[in-house]
mmCIF file of C-alpha atoms in Angstrom:
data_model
loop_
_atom_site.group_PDB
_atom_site.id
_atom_site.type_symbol
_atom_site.label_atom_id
_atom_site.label_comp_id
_atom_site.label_asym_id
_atom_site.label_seq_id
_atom_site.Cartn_x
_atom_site.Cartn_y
_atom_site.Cartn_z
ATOM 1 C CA UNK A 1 15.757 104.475 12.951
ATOM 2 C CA UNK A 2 17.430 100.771 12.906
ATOM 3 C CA UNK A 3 15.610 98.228 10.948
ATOM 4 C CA UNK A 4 14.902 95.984 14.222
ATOM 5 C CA UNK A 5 13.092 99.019 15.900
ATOM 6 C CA UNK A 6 10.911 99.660 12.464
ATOM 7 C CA UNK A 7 10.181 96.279 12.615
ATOM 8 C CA UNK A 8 9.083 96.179 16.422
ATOM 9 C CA UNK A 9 6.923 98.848 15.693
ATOM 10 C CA UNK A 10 5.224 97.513 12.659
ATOM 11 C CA UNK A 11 4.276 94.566 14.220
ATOM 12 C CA UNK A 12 3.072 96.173 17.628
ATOM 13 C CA UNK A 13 0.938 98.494 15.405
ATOM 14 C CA UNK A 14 -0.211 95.252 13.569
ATOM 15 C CA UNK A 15 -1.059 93.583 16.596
ATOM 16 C CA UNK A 16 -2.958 96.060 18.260
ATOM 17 C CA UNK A 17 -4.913 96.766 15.049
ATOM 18 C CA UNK A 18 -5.918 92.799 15.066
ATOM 19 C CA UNK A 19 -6.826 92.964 19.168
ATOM 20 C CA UNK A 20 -9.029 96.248 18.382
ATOM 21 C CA UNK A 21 -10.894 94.350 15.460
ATOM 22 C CA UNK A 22 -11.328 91.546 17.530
ATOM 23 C CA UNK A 23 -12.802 93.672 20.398
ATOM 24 C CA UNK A 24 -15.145 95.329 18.358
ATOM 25 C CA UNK A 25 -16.322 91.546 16.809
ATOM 26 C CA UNK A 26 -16.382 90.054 20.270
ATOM 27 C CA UNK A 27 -16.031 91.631 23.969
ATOM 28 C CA UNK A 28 -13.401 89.368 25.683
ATOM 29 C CA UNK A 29 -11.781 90.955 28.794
ATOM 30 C CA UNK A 30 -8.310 88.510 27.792
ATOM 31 C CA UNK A 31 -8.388 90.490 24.425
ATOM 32 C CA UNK A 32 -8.852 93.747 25.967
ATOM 33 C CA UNK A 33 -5.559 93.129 28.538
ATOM 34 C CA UNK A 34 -3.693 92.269 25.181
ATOM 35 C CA UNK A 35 -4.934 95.123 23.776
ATOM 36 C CA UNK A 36 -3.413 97.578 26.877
ATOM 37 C CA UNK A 37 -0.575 95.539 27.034
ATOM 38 C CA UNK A 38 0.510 96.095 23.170
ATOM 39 C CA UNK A 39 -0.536 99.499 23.709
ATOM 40 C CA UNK A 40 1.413 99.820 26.519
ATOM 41 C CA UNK A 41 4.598 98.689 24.962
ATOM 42 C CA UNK A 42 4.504 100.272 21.700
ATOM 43 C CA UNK A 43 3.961 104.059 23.910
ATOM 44 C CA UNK A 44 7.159 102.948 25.423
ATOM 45 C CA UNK A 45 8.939 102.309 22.908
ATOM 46 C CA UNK A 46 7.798 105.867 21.131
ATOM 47 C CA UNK A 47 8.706 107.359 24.271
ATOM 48 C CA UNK A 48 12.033 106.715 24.192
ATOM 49 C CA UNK A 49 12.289 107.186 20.358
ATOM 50 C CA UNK A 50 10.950 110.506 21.240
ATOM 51 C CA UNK A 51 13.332 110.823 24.072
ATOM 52 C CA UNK A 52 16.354 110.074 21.918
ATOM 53 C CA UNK A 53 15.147 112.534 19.214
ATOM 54 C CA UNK A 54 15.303 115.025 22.062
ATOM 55 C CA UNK A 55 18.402 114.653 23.449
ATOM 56 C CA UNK A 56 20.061 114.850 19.760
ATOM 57 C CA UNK A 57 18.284 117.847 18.801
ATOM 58 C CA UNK A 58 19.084 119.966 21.488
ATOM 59 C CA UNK A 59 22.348 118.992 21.727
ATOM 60 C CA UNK A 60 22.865 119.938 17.722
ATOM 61 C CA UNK A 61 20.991 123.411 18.494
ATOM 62 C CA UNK A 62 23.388 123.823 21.377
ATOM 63 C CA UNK A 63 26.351 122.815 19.054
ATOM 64 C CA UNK A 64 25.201 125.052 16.414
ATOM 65 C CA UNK A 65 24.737 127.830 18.624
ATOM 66 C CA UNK A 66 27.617 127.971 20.701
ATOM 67 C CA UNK A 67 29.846 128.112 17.908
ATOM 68 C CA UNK A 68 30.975 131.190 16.208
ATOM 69 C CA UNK A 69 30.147 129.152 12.641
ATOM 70 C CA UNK A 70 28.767 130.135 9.736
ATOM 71 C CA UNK A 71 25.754 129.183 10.449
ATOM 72 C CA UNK A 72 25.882 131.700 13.675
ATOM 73 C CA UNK A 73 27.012 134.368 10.835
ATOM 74 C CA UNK A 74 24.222 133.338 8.840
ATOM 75 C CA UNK A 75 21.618 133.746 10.768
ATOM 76 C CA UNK A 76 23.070 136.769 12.194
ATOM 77 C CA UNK A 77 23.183 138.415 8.208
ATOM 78 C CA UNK A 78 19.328 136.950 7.828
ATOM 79 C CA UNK A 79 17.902 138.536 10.426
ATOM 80 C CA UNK A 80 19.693 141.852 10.575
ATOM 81 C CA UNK A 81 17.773 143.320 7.523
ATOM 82 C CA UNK A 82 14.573 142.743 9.359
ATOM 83 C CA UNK A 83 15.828 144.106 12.676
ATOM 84 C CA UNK A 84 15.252 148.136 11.998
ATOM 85 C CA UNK A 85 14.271 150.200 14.658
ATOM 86 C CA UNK A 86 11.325 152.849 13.638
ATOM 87 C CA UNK A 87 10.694 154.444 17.035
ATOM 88 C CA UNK A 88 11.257 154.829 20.523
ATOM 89 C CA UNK A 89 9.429 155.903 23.584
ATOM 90 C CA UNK A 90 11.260 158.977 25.296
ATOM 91 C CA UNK A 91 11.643 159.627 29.275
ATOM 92 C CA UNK A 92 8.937 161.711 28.841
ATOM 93 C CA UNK A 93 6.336 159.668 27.561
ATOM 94 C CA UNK A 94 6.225 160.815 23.598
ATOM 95 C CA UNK A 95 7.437 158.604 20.994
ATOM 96 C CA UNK A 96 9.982 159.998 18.405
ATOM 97 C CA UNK A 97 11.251 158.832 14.700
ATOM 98 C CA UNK A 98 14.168 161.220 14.073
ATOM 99 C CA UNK A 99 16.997 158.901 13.602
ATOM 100 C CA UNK A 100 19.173 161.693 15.613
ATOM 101 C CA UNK A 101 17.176 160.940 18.356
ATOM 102 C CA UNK A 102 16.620 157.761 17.801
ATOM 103 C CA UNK A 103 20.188 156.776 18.125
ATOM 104 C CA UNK A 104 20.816 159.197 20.906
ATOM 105 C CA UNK A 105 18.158 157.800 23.360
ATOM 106 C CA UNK A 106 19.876 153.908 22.265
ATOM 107 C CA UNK A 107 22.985 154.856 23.138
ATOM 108 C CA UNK A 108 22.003 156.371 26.437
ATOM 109 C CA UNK A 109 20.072 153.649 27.370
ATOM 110 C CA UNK A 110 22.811 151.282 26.409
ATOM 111 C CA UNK A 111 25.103 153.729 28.644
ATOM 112 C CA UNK A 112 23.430 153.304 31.574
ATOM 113 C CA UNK A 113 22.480 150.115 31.320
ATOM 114 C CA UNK A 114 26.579 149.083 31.060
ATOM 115 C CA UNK A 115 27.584 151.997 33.513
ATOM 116 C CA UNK A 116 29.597 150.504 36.198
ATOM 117 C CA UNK A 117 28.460 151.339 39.802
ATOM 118 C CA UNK A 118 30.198 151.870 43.310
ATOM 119 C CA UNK A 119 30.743 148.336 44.534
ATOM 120 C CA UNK A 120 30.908 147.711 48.329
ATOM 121 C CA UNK A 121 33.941 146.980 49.625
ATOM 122 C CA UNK A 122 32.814 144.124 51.918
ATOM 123 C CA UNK A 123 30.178 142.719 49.549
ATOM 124 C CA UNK A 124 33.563 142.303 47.098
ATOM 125 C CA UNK A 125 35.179 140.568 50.273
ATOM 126 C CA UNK A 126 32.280 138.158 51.129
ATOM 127 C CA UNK A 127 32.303 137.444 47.444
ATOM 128 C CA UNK A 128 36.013 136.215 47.110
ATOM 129 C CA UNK A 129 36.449 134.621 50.247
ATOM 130 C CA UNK A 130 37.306 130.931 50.534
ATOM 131 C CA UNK A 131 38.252 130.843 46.629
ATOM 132 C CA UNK A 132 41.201 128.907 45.823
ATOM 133 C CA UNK A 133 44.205 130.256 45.793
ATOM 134 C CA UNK A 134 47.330 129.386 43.821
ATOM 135 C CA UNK A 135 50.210 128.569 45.925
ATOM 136 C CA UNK A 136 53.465 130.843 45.260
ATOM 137 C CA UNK A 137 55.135 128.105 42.403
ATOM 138 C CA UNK A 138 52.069 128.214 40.061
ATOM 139 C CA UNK A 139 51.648 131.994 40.517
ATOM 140 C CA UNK A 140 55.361 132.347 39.336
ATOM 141 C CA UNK A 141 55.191 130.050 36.470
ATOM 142 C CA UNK A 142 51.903 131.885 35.744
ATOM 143 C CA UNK A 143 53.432 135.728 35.659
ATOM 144 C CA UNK A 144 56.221 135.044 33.662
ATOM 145 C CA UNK A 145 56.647 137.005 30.623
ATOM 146 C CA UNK A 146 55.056 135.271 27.105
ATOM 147 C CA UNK A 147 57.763 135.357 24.202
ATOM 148 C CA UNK A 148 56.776 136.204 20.615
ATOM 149 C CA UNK A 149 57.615 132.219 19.961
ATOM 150 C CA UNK A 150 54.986 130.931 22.132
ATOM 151 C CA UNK A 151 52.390 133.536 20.998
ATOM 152 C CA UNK A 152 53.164 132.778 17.533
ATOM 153 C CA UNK A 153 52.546 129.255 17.791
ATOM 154 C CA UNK A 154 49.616 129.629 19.771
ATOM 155 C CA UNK A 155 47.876 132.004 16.858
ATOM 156 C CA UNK A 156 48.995 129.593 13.862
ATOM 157 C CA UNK A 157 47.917 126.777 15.886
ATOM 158 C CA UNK A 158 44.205 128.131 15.971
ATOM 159 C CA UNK A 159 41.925 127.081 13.227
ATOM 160 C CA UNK A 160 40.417 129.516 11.308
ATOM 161 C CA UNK A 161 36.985 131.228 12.454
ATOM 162 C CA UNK A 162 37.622 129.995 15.802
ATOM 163 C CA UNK A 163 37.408 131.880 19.040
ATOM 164 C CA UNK A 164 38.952 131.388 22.516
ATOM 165 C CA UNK A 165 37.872 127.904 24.152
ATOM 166 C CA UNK A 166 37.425 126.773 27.628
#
């Protein structure tokens, strides 16, 4: 926080301390529309303080987390000790512990779940219709061959830890 701002807010607080002492000494209605007024201000100043904290702090937990960093590593390796699973529920109701099973009812769940299914031809064509297209240059340019040069420099070029960006 700047030095102005502390200062603005230090002597809002000030003043509306010496408006509410002054109310409670004497009942003046001019005292009492200072008294919102200051009140008023300082809230909006707080308010966007409180705004700006915000907007930084999810924007550095959206940094942080979008990132394959270490700190995405990290927390992975903290919280992967803590992550064991004791039992499952079977299709018919009972629970089990065996590991055997346990494992076997994850990775059938895990199977279906990612299983691809029958798609519908026309759903597929109401889904890609009216997409750009490339016109017949770009395609060309795009399906030529990639030498070992330009993948080379492409991997060296990468920083380290990095993935793929947009």
């Amino acid at each position: 926080m700047s030095a102005t701002l502390r200062t603005a807010i230090q002597a809002l607080e000030l003043d509306i301390a010496r408006i509410h002492d002054l109310l409670i000494n004497q009942s003046a209605s001019r005292l009492q529309t200072d008294l919102a007024s200051k009140q008023k201000e300082l809230a909006a100043i707080l308010h966007e303080k409180a705004k700006g904290a915000f907007v930084r702090s999810r924007y550095l937990s959206m940094n942080d987390m979008d990132a394959p960093t270490a700190f995405f590593f990290d927390l992975e390796r903290s919280t992967a000790g803590h992550q064991a699973l004791v039992s499952l529920c079977k299709v018919d109701g009972s629970v089990t512990m065996d590991p055997v099973e346990l494992r076997r009812l994850a990775v059938d769940f895990y199977s279906t779940l990612f299983a691809s299914e029958a798609l519908d031809p026309s759903c597929c064509e109401a889904l890609s219709s009216g997409l750009p297209q490339l016109d017949q240059g770009r395609r060309q340019a795009l399906d030529v061959a990639l030498s070992f040069e330009e993948v080379t420099e492409a991997v060296f070029s990468a920083e380290l830890w990095s993935g793929p960006r947009n």
